[in-house]
Coordinates of C-alpha atoms in Angstrom, one line a residue:
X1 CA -17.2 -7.7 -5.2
X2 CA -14.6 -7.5 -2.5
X3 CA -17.4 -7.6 0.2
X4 CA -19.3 -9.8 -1.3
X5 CA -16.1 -12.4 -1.3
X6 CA -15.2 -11.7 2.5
X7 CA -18.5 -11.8 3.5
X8 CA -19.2 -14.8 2.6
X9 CA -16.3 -16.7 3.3
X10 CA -16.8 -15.3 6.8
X11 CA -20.3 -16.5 7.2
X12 CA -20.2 -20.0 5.5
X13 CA -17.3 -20.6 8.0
X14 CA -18.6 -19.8 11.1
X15 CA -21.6 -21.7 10.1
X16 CA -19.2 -24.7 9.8
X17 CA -17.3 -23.9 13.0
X18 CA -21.2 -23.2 14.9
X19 CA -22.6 -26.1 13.4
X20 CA -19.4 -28.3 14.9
X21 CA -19.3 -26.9 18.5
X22 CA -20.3 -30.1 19.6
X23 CA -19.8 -33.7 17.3
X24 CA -19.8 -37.2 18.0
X25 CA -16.1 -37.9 16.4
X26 CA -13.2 -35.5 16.8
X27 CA -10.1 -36.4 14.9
X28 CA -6.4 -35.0 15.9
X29 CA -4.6 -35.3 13.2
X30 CA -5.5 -35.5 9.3
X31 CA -2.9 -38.5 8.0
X32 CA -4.1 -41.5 6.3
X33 CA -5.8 -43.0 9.0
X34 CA -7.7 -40.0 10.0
X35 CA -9.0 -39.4 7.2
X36 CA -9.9 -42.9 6.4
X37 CA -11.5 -43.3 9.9
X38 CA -13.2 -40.0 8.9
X39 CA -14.6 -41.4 6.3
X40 CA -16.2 -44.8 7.4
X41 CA -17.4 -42.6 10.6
X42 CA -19.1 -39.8 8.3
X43 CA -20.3 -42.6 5.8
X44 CA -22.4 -44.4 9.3
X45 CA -24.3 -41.0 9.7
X46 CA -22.1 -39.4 12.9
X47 CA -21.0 -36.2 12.8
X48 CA -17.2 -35.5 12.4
X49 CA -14.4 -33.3 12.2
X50 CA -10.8 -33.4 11.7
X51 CA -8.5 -31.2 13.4
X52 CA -4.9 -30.7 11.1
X53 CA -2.0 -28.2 12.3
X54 CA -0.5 -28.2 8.5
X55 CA -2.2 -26.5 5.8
X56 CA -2.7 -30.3 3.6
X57 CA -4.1 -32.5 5.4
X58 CA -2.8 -36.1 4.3
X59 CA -0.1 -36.2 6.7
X60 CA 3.2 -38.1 5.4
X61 CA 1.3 -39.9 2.6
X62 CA 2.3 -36.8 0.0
X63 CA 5.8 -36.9 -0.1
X64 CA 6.2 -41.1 -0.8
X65 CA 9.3 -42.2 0.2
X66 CA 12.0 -39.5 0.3
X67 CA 10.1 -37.3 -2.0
X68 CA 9.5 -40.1 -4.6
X69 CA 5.7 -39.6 -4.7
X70 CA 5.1 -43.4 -5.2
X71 CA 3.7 -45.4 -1.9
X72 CA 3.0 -49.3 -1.5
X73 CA 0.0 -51.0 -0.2
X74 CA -0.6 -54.8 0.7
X75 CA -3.1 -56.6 -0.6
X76 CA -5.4 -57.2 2.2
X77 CA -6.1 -52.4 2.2
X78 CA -7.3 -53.4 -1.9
X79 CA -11.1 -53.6 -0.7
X80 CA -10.9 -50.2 1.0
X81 CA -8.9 -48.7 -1.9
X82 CA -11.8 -50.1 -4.0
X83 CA -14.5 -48.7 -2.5
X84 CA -12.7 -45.3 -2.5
X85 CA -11.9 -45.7 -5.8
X86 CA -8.5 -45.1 -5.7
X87 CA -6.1 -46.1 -8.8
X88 CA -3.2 -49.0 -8.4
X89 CA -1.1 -51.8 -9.8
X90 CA 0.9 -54.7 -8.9
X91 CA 4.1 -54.7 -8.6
X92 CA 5.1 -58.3 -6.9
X93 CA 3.8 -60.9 -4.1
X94 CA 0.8 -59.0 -3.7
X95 CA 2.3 -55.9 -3.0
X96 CA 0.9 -52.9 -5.0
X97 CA 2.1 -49.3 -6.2
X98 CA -0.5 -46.5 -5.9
X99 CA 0.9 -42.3 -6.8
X100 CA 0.8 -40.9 -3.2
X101 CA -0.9 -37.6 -4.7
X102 CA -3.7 -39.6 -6.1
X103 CA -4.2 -41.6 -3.2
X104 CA -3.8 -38.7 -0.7
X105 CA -6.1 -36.4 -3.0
X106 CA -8.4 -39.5 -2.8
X107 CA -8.9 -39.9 0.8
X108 CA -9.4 -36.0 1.5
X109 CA -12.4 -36.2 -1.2
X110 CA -14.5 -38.9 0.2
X111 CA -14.0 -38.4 3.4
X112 CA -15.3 -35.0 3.0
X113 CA -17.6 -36.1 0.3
X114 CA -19.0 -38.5 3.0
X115 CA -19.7 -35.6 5.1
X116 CA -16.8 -35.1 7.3
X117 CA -15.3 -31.8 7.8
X118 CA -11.4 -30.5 8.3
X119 CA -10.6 -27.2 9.7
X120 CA -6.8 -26.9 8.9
X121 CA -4.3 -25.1 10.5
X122 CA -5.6 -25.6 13.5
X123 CA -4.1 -27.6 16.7
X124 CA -5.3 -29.9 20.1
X125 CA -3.9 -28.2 22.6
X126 CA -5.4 -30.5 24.9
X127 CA -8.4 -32.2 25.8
X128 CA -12.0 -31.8 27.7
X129 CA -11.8 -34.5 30.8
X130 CA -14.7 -35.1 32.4
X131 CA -15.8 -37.9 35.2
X132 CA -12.2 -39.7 34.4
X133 CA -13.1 -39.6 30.7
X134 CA -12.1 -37.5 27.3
X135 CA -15.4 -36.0 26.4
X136 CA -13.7 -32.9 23.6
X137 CA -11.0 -31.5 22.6
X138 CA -9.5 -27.7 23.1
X139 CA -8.4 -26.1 20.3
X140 CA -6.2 -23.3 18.8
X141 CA -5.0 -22.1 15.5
X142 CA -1.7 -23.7 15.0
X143 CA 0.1 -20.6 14.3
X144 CA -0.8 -19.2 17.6
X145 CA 0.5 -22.3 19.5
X146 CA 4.0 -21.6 16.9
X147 CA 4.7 -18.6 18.2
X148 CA 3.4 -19.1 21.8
X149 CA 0.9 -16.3 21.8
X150 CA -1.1 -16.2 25.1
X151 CA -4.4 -16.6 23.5
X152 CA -6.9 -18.8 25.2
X153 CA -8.5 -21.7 23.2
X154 CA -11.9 -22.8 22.1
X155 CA -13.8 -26.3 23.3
X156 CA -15.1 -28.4 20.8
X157 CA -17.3 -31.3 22.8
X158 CA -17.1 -34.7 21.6
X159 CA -18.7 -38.3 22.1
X160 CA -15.4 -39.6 21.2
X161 CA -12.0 -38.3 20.4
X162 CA -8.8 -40.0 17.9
X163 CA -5.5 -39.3 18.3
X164 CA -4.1 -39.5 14.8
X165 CA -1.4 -37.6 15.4
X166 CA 1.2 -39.8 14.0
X167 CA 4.8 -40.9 15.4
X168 CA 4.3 -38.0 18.3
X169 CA 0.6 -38.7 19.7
X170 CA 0.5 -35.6 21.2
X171 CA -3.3 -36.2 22.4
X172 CA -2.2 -39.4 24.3
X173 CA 1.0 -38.2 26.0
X174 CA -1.3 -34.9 27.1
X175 CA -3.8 -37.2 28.4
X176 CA -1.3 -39.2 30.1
X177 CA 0.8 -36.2 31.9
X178 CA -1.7 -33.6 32.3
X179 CA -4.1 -36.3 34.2
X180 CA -1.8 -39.1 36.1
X181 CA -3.6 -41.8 34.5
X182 CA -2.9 -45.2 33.3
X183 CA -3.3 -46.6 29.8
X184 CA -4.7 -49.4 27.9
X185 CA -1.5 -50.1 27.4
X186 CA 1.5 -52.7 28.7
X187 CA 2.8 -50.0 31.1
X188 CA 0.2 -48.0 31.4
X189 CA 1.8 -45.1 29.6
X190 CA 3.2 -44.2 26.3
X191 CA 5.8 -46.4 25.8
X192 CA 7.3 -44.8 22.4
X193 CA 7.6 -46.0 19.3
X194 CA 10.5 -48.4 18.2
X195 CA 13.1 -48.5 15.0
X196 CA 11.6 -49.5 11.6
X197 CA 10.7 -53.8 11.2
X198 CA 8.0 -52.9 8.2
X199 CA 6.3 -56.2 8.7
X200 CA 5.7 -56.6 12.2
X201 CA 4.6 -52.8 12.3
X202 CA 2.1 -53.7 9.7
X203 CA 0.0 -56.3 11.7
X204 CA 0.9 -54.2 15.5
X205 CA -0.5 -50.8 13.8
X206 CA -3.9 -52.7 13.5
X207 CA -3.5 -54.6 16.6
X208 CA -2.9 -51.8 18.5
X209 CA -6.0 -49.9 17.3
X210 CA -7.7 -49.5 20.5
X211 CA -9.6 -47.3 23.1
X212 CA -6.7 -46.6 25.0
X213 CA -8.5 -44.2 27.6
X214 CA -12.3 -44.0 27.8
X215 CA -13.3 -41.6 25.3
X216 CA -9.4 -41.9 23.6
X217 CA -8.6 -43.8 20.7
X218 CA -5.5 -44.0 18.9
X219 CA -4.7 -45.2 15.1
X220 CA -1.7 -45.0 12.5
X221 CA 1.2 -44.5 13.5
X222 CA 0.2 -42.8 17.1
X223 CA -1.7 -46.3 17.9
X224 CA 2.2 -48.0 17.4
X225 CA 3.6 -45.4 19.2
X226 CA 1.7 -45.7 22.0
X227 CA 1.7 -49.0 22.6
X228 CA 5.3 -49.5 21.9
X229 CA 5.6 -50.7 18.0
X230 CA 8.0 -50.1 15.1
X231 CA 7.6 -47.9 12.5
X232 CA 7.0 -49.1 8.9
X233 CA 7.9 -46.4 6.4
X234 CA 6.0 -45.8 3.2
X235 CA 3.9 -49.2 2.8
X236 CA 0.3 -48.1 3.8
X237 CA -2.0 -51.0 4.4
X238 CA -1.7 -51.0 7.9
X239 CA -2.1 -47.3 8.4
X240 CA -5.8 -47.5 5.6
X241 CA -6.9 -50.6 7.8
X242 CA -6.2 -48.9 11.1
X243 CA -8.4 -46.0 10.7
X244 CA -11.0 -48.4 9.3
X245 CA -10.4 -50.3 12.1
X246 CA -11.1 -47.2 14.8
X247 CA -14.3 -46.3 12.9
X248 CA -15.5 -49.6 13.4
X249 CA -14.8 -49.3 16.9
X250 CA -16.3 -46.3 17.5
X251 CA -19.2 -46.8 15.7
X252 CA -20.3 -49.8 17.8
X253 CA -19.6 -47.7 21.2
X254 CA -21.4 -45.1 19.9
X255 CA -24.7 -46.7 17.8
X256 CA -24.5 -49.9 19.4

């Protein structure tokens, strides 16, 4: 039985990890809007992965708001929460409560249901650049890059690559350093995100959904941060709509 388990958790995964050498989509980054982005990309019939250091994807969505496992959502996110079937209520002004476990448990199920696929614990180290463009990412497990082990990466070619990694954006600032290029953006760099204003991070976290670099998108929280907006805390419309938003975006570049 023993062998039987290993081998074929061995085989089915490096089936999965074969089969993914080379995708139209890949996602840095398994939060909210990942994973929603995932979704709507999968859902449109391209092929896509998520990349996620942590064990869980879901990002920040888990733990709530201080560990209160309760997240709001605007009314405007209720038509993507619908179609995912996720459970909520009102609670006032048309501003709704959802459980951040249900909701995060949610998003994880159709994306993959949809036909995306997440390799956890696993990092972007950097990225693939060719002709002036991000064309893949390079990866490593994310306990090797931990404990700074000198252990060379794999390349993982890609039609298109998100950087959902949150408040950081490590793929953007790495694009930006590594390559001494300028930005879709005011400055032309990463200009950092700013102190909380939940409201005006709401509408920038959409606005700033963009192809900041060709091949380079950015949504969530790493598409405020890299254009310079606040941060909003545990309200999540802007974060669901953003990823929807970048799907939408890339699914015209890429299908036309």
């Amino acid at each position: 039985m023993e062998h039987i388990v290993s081998e074929g958790i061995v085989d089915s995964y490096f089936k999965k990890l074969k089969e993914n050498l080379s995708v139209d989509v890949a996602i840095a980054g398994g939060g909210p809007s990942g994973l929603i982005a995932a979704y709507y990309l999968a859902k449109a019939g391209l092929k896509v992965a998520i990349y996620e250091r942590r064990l869980a994807p879901g990002g920040g969505m888990w733990g709530g708001a201080m560990l209160f496992n309760q997240i709001i959502v605007q009314s405007n996110a209720l038509p993507v929460l619908e179609e995912l079937g996720i459970q909520y209520s009102e609670f006032k002004d048309g501003y709704y409560v959802m459980d951040s476990t249900h909701t995060t448990s949610a998003l994880i199920y159709q994306a993959t249901k949809a036909g995306a696929k997440i390799f956890n614990s696993t990092t972007i180290e950097d990225v693939i650049f060719h002709d002036n463009r991000v064309s893949g990412i390079v990866l490593n497990w994310a306990g090797i890059r931990r404990e700074q082990l000198p252990v060379d990466p794999l390349s993982i070619s890609a039609k298109a690559v998100i950087d959902g990694t949150g408040h950081d954006c490590d793929i953007t600032r790495t694009v930006a350093q590594k390559n001494n290029v300028k930005l879709n953006t005011k400055t032309g760099g990463v200009i950092g995100e700013r102190s909380m204003s939940a409201d005006e991070a709401e509408r920038t976290t959409i606005d700033n959904t963009k192809e900041v670099f060709p091949g380079l998108y950015v949504t969530g929280m790493a598409a405020n941060a890299v254009s310079g907006g606040y941060r909003m805390g545990p309200i999540f419309g802007g974060m669901i709509l953003s990823g929807k938003k970048v799907a939408e975006l890339i699914i015209k570049q890429i299908k036309g």
